[in-house]
XYZ file of C-alpha atoms in Angstrom:
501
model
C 0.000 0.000 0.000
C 2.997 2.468 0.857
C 4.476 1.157 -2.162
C 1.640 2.091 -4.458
C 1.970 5.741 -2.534
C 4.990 6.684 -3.364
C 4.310 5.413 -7.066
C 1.409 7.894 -7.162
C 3.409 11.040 -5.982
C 6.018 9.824 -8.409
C 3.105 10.091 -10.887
C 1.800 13.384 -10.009
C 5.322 14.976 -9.774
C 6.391 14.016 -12.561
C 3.324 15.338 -14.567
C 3.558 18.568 -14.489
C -0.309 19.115 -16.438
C -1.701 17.456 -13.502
C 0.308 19.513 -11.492
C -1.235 22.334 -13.059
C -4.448 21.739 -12.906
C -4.588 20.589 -9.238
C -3.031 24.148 -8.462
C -5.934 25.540 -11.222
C -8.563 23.531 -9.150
C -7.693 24.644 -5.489
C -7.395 28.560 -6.696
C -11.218 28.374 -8.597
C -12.816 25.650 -5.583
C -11.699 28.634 -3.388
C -12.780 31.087 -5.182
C -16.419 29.122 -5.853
C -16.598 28.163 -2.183
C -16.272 31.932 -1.103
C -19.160 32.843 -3.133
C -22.605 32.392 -1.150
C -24.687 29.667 -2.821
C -22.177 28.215 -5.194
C -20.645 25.156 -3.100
C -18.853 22.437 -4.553
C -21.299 20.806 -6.492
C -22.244 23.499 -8.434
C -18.129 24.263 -8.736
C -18.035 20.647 -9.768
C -20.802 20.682 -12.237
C -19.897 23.933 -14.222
C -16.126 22.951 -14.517
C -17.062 19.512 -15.318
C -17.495 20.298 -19.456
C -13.580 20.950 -19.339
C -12.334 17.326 -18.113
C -14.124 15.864 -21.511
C -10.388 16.420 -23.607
C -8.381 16.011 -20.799
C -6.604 12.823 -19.540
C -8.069 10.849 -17.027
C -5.790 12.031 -14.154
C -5.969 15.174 -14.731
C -9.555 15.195 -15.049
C -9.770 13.785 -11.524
C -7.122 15.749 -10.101
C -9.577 19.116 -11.295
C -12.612 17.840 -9.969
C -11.075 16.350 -6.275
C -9.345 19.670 -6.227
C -12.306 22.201 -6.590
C -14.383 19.946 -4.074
C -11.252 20.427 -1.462
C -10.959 23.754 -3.060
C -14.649 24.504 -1.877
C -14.562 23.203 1.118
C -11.949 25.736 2.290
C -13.256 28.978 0.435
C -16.884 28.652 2.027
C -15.208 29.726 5.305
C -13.870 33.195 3.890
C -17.461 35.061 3.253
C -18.817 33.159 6.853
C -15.694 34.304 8.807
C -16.140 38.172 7.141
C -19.674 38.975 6.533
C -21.719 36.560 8.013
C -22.630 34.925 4.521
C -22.183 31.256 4.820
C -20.134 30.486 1.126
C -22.265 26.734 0.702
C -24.212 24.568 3.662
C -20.888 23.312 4.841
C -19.698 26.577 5.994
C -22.656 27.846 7.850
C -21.866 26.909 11.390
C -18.483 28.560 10.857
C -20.576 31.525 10.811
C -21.628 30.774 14.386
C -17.969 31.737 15.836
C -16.276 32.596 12.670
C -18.046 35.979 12.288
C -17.998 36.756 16.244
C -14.414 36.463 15.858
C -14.110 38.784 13.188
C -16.031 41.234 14.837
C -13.730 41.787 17.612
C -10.705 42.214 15.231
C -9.614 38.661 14.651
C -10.907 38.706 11.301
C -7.172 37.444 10.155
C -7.163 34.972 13.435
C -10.280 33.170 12.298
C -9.272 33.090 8.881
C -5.529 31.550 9.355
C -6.681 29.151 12.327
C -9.729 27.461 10.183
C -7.584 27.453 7.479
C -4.977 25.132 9.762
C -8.030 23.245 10.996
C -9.426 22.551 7.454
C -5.541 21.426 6.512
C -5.487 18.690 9.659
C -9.305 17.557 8.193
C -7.805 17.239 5.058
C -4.864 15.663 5.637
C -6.923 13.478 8.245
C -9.230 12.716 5.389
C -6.175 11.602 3.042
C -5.176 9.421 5.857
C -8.242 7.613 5.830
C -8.265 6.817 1.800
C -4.992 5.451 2.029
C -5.172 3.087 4.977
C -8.995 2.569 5.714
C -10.884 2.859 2.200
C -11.583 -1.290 2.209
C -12.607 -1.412 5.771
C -14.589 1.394 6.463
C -16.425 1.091 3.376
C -18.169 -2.115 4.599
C -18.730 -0.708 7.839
C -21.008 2.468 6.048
C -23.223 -0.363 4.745
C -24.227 -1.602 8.111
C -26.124 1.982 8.769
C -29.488 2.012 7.537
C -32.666 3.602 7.297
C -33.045 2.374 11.238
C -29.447 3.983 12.343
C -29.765 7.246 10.284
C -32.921 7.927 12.075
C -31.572 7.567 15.607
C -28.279 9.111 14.875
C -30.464 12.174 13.106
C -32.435 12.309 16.610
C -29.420 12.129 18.957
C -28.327 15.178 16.715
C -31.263 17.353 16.807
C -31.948 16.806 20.573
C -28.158 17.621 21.280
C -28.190 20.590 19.023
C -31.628 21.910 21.278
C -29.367 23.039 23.711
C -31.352 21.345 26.843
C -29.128 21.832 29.150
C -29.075 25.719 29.283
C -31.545 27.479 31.593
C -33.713 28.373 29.176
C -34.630 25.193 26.654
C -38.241 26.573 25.525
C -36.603 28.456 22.719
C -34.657 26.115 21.194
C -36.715 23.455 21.509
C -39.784 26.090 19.453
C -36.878 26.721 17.186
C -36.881 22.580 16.343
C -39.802 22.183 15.833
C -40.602 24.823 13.636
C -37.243 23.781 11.010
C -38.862 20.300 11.484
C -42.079 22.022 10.466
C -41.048 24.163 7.756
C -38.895 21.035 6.500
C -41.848 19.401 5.711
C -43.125 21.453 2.463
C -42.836 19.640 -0.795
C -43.990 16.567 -2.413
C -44.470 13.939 0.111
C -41.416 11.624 -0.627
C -43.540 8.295 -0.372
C -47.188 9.313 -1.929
C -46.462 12.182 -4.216
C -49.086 14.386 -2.610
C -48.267 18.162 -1.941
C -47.229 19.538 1.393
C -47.981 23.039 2.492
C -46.756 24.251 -0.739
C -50.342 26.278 -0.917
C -50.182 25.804 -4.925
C -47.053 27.536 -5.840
C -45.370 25.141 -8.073
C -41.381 26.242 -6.897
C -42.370 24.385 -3.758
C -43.197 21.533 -4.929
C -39.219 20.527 -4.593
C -39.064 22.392 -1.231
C -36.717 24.816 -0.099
C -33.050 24.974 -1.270
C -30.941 25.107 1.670
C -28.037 27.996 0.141
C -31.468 30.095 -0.329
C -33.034 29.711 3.601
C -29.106 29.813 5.042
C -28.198 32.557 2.961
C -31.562 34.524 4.164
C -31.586 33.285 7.726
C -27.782 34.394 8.381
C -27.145 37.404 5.420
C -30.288 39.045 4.956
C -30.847 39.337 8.728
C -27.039 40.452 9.062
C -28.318 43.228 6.819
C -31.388 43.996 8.342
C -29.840 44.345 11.703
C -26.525 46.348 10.756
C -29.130 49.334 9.036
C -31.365 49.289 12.638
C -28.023 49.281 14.317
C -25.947 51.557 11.690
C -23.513 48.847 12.407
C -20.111 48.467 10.319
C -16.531 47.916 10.121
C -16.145 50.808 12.342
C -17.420 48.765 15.552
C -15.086 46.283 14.727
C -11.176 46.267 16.194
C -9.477 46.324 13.012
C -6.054 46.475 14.297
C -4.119 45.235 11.140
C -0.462 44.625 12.466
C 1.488 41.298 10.824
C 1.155 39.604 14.301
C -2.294 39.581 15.039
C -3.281 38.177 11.724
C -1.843 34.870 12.674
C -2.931 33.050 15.821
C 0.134 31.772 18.167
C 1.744 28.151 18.421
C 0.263 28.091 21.629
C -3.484 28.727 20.554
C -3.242 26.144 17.569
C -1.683 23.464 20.020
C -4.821 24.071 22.456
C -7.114 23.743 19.649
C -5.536 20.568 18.740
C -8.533 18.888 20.519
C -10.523 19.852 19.030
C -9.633 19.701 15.608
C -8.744 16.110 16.159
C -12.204 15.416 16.821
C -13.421 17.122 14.369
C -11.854 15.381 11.833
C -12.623 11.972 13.145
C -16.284 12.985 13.313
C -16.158 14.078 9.913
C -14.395 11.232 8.335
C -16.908 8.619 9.863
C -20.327 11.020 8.801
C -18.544 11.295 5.569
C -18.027 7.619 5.029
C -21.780 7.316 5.403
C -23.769 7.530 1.878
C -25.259 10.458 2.110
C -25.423 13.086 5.333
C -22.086 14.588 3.612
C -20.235 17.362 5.288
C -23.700 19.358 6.496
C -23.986 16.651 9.006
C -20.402 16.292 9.954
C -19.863 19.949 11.087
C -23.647 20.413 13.077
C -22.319 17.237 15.086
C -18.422 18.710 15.798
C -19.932 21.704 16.583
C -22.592 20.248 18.937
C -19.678 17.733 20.376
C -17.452 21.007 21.188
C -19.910 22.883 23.258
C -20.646 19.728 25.136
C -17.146 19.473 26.111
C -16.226 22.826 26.585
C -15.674 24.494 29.779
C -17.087 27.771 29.164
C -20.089 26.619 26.501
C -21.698 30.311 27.095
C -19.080 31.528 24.997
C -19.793 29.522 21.903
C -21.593 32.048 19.295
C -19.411 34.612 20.514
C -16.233 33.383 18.836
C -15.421 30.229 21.034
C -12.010 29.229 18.893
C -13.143 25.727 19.595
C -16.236 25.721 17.685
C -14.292 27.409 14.482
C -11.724 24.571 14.304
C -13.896 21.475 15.108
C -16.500 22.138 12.182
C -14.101 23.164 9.875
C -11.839 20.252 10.140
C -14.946 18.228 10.269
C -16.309 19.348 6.928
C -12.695 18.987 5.234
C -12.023 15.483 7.098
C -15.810 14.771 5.331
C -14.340 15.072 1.627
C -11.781 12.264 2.049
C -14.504 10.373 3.616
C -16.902 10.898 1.024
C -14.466 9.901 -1.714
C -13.926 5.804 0.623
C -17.410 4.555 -0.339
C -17.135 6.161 -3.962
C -14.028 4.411 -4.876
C -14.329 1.432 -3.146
C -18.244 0.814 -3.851
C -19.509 2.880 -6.681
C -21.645 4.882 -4.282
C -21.166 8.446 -3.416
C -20.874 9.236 -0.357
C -22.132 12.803 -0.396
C -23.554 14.776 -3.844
C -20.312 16.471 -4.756
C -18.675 13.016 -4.395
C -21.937 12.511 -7.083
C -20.639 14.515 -9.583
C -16.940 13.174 -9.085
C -17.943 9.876 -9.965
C -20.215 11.167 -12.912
C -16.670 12.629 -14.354
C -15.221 9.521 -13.190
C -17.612 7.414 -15.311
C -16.940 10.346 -18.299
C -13.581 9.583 -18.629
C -13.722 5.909 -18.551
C -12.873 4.898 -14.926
C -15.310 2.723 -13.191
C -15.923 2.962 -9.390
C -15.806 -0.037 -7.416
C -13.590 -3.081 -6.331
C -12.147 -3.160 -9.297
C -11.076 -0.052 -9.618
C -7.921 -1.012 -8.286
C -7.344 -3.451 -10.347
C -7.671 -1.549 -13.356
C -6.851 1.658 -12.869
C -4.481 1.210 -9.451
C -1.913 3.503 -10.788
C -4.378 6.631 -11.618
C -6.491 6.019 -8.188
C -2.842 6.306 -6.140
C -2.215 8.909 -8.373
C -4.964 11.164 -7.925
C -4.929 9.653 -3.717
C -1.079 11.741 -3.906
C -2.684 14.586 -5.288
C -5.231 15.035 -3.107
C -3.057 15.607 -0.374
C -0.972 17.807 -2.489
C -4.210 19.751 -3.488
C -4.328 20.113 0.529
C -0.992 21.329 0.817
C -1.583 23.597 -1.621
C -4.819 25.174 -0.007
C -2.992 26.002 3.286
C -0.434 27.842 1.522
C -3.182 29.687 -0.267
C -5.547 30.609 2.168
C -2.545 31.855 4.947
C -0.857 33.867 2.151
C -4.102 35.632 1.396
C -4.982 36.536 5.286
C -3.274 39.621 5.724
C -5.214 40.609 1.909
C -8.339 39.569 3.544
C -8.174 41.042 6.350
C -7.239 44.493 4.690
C -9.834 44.218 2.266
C -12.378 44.227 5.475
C -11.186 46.691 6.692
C -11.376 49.429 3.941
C -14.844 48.264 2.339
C -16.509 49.170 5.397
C -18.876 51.985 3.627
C -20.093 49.957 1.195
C -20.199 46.551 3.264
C -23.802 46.431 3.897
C -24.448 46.634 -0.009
C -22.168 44.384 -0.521
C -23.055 41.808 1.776
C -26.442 42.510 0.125
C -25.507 42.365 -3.310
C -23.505 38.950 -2.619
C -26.882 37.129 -1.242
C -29.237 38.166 -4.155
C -27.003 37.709 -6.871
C -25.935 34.741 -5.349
C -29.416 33.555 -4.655
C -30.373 34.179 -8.365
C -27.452 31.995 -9.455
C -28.527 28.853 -7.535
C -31.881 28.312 -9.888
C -32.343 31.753 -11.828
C -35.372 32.027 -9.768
C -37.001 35.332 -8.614
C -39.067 33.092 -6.181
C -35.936 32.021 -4.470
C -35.314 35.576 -4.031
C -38.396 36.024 -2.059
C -37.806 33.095 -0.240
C -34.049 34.208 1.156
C -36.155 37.850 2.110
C -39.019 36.265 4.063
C -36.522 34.160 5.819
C -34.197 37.448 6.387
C -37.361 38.310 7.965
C -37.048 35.323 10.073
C -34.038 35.243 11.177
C -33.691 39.200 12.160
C -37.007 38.627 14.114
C -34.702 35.243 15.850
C -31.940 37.431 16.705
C -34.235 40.335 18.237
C -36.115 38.132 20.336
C -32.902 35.765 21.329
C -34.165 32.567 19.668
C -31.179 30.721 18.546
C -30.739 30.124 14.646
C -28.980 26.804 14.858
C -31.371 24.467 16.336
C -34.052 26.063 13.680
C -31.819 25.383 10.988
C -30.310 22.052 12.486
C -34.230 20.940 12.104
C -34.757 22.431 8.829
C -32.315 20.634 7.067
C -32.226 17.191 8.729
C -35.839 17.384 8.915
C -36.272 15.474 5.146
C -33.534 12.824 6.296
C -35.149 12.392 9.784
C -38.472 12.007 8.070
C -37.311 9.803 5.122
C -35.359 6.847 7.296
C -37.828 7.009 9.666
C -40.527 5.728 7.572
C -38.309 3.646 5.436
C -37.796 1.522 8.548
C -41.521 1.374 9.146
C -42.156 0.434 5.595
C -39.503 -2.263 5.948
C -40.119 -3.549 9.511
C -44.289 -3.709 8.547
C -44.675 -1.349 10.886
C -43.010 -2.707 13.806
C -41.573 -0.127 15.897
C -39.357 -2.210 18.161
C -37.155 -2.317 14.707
C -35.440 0.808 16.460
C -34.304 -1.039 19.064
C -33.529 -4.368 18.172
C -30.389 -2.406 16.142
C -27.129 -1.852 18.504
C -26.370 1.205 16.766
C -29.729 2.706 16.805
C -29.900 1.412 20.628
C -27.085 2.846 21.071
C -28.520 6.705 19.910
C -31.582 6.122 21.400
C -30.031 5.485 25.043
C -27.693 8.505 23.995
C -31.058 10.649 23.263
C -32.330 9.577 26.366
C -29.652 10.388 28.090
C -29.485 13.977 26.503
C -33.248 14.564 27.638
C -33.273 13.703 31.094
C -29.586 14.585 32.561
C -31.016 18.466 32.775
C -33.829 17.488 34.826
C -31.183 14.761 37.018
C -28.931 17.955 37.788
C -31.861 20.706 38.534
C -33.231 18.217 40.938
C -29.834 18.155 42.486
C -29.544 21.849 42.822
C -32.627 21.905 44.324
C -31.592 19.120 46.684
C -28.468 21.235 47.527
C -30.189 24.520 48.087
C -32.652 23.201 50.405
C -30.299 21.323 52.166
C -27.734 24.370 52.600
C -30.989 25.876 54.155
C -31.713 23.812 56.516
């Protein structure tokens, strides 16, 4: 396996067109992930026309290099105006943006940039030395084991153990709620779409994120007359970069991160969207001070963001090894993998052993590569923040419509990103907390979907959820989650009482 390793770095640095085009594919994925709605798979799919002349590693050095690419860039417009670049980036808008409001715009940037590296290099790790195993292990969650893993997430995500749980737990249930319009997924009938025909498909994610977290930004910087001029923008070389010290206590976190995201991304299907809710929810759990997370808790910057990195390799095990994506970038990989005459599976290997190590050596190249990028550009960043402030509440408005429009060319989804701006500034004024709500919203379809494709295949029998370990194992978890807040008030009622006395 080493063996074949070194023959693939041999390969790609010796080519130097492959060379090329993995530095081509990291500068555009960057460029595509920093622009709000875009993401990887729409990267993926608009570049895809220009691997049909190309040889077959280069093709798949492009495409694995704009989805890494991506993955990094969505970080730069959530860490600097609040606008979450694709779905993967928008809980690094949760301490990202805090951060960069109290002058550690350059801080945030550089230290998810190291975090997305370790993902990535975490994720390369796993293809090399864990693509056979771990691909048979993703086939022993089904319908049964994405439901109760869904649940454990959503309950953890409610926040029950702060003082005040009403709000988060209104804020689920109304994503679950609003997750529910659409054709019903089982008998085709319509679901609070109330006729209109661009519901019918439900509500893109970029579009309610992008409304929820940009529009609202907007909203409330005109009440507040907020901009760059509330923010510390103290510029000087050293505070751009965070310090050994602050990386190495981060560590922690970031390693966790990345295993989280690895496993989630090994899965067929939850992607990195899952991968970086659960890091993030994992984080505050463990932290020591979890009131400071959404005010620019370091911890919950680097766990998501090597989570959603550590996700790609992931993605790529089952897609390889199986012929089935593990996420829908990894999708459109193996569509251009299929294009240019490689066919996923076991026998990939076989066949094509020399192009899979190959393009395996350039994706960590592709990562190394990134992280020289994205730190070079920092102190540019960070400038650039700092002397648009007059026009940044345009431009933060300008970058959601037009890149609203761009998702579907749809003046509807247009509406749809200002009624939830609505939302979302009406959140923020009244203290409800946007992550739950949009935890719910978008794992509300894959909640909803496993759960009744285990009813449908256990005949209705509910005990299906826990005759599965796994599931068992969530469930107990969930339990867990629900009643420890109610254990320790009890306590401190126990305490108090007994104090008096």
């Amino acid at each position: 396996m080493l063996s074949e390793l070194l023959t693939g770095f041999a390969t790609m640095l010796s080519s130097p067109e492959a060379m090329l085009w993995c530095l081509i594919g990291v500068t555009l994925g960057t460029i595509i992930g920093a622009l709000p709605g875009l993401g990887p798979i729409t990267g993926m799919a608009l570049l895809l026309p220009l691997t049909f002349k190309m040889d077959q590693l280069s093709s798949l050095i492009l495409l694995m290099s704009i989805y890494l690419g991506s993955m990094y860039g969505g970080r730069i417009s959530s860490i600097l105006i609040n606008v979450p670049g694709d779905g993967g980036a928008i809980v690094t808008t949760f301490d990202g943006y805090p951060l960069a409001r109290k002058g550690k715009a350059g801080y945030a940037l550089t230290l998810s940039a190291i975090a997305s590296f370790v993902g990535g290099v975490f994720g390369f790790a796993g293809m090399v030395f864990l693509t056979t195993i771990l691909a048979r292990y993703a086939l022993m969650f089904g319908p049964t084991e994405y439901f109760s893993l869904i649940l454990f997430t959503l309950i953890v995500a409610c926040g029950l153990t702060q003082k005040n749980p009403l709000k988060p737990i209104i804020a689920t249930l109304l994503g679950l709620l609003l997750s529910t319009i659409g054709t019903d997924m089982v008998t085709g009938e319509e679901r609070l779409t109330f006729g209109f025909v661009e519901l019918w498909d439900g509500m893109n994610i970029a579009v309610i994120g992008i409304g929820l977290f940009g529009i609202s930004e907007v909203l409330f910087r005109l009440e507040e007359k907020v901009t760059t001029r509330g923010m510390k923008t103290d510029i000087k070389f050293s505070s751009l970069f965070p310090k050994v010290s602050e990386v190495v206590s981060n560590t922690g976190s970031m390693i966790r991160g990345s295993i989280i995201g690895f496993i989630v991304g090994v899965l067929p299907g939850p992607g990195g969207l899952l991968s970086t809710f659960l890091s993030y929810t994992v984080e505050k759990k463990l932290s020591k001070k979890p009131e400071e997370f959404g005010k620019g808790a370091p911890a919950g910057l680097s766990g998501p963001e090597a989570s959603n990195n550590a996700s790609v390799g992931g993605a790529l095990i089952p897609t390889f090894a199986l012929g089935i994506p593990g996420s829908a970038s990894a999708a459109i990989l193996m569509g251009g993998l299929l294009m240019v005459g490689l066919q996923p599976g076991p026998l990939l290997f076989e066949n094509s052993s020399t192009i899979v190590w190959a393009s395996f050596a350039g994706f960590f190249i592709a990562n190394v590569l990134l992280l020289v990028l994205n730190v070079a550009f920092v102190p540019a960043f960070a400038f650039l923040i700092q002397k648009i402030e007059l026009f940044l509440v345009p431009f933060i408005a300008a970058f959601c419509f037009i890149g609203v429009y761009m998702i579907n060319y749809s003046f509807f989804d247009i509406w749809l990103m200002i009624i939830f701006g609505l939302l979302g500034y009406f959140f923020r004024k009244t203290n409800f907390p946007l992550a739950p709500f949009f935890f719910a919203f978008i794992l509300g379809p894959m909640l909803e979907d496993n759960l009744r494709k285990a009813i449908l295949t256990a005949t209705g029998d509910l005990t299906v959820f826990f005759k599965s370990p796994i599931s068992l194992f969530f469930l107990i978890a969930t339990a867990i989650v629900l009643v420890l807040p109610h254990i320790r008030k009890n306590k401190t009622e126990i305490d108090s009482s007994s104090k008096n006395m």
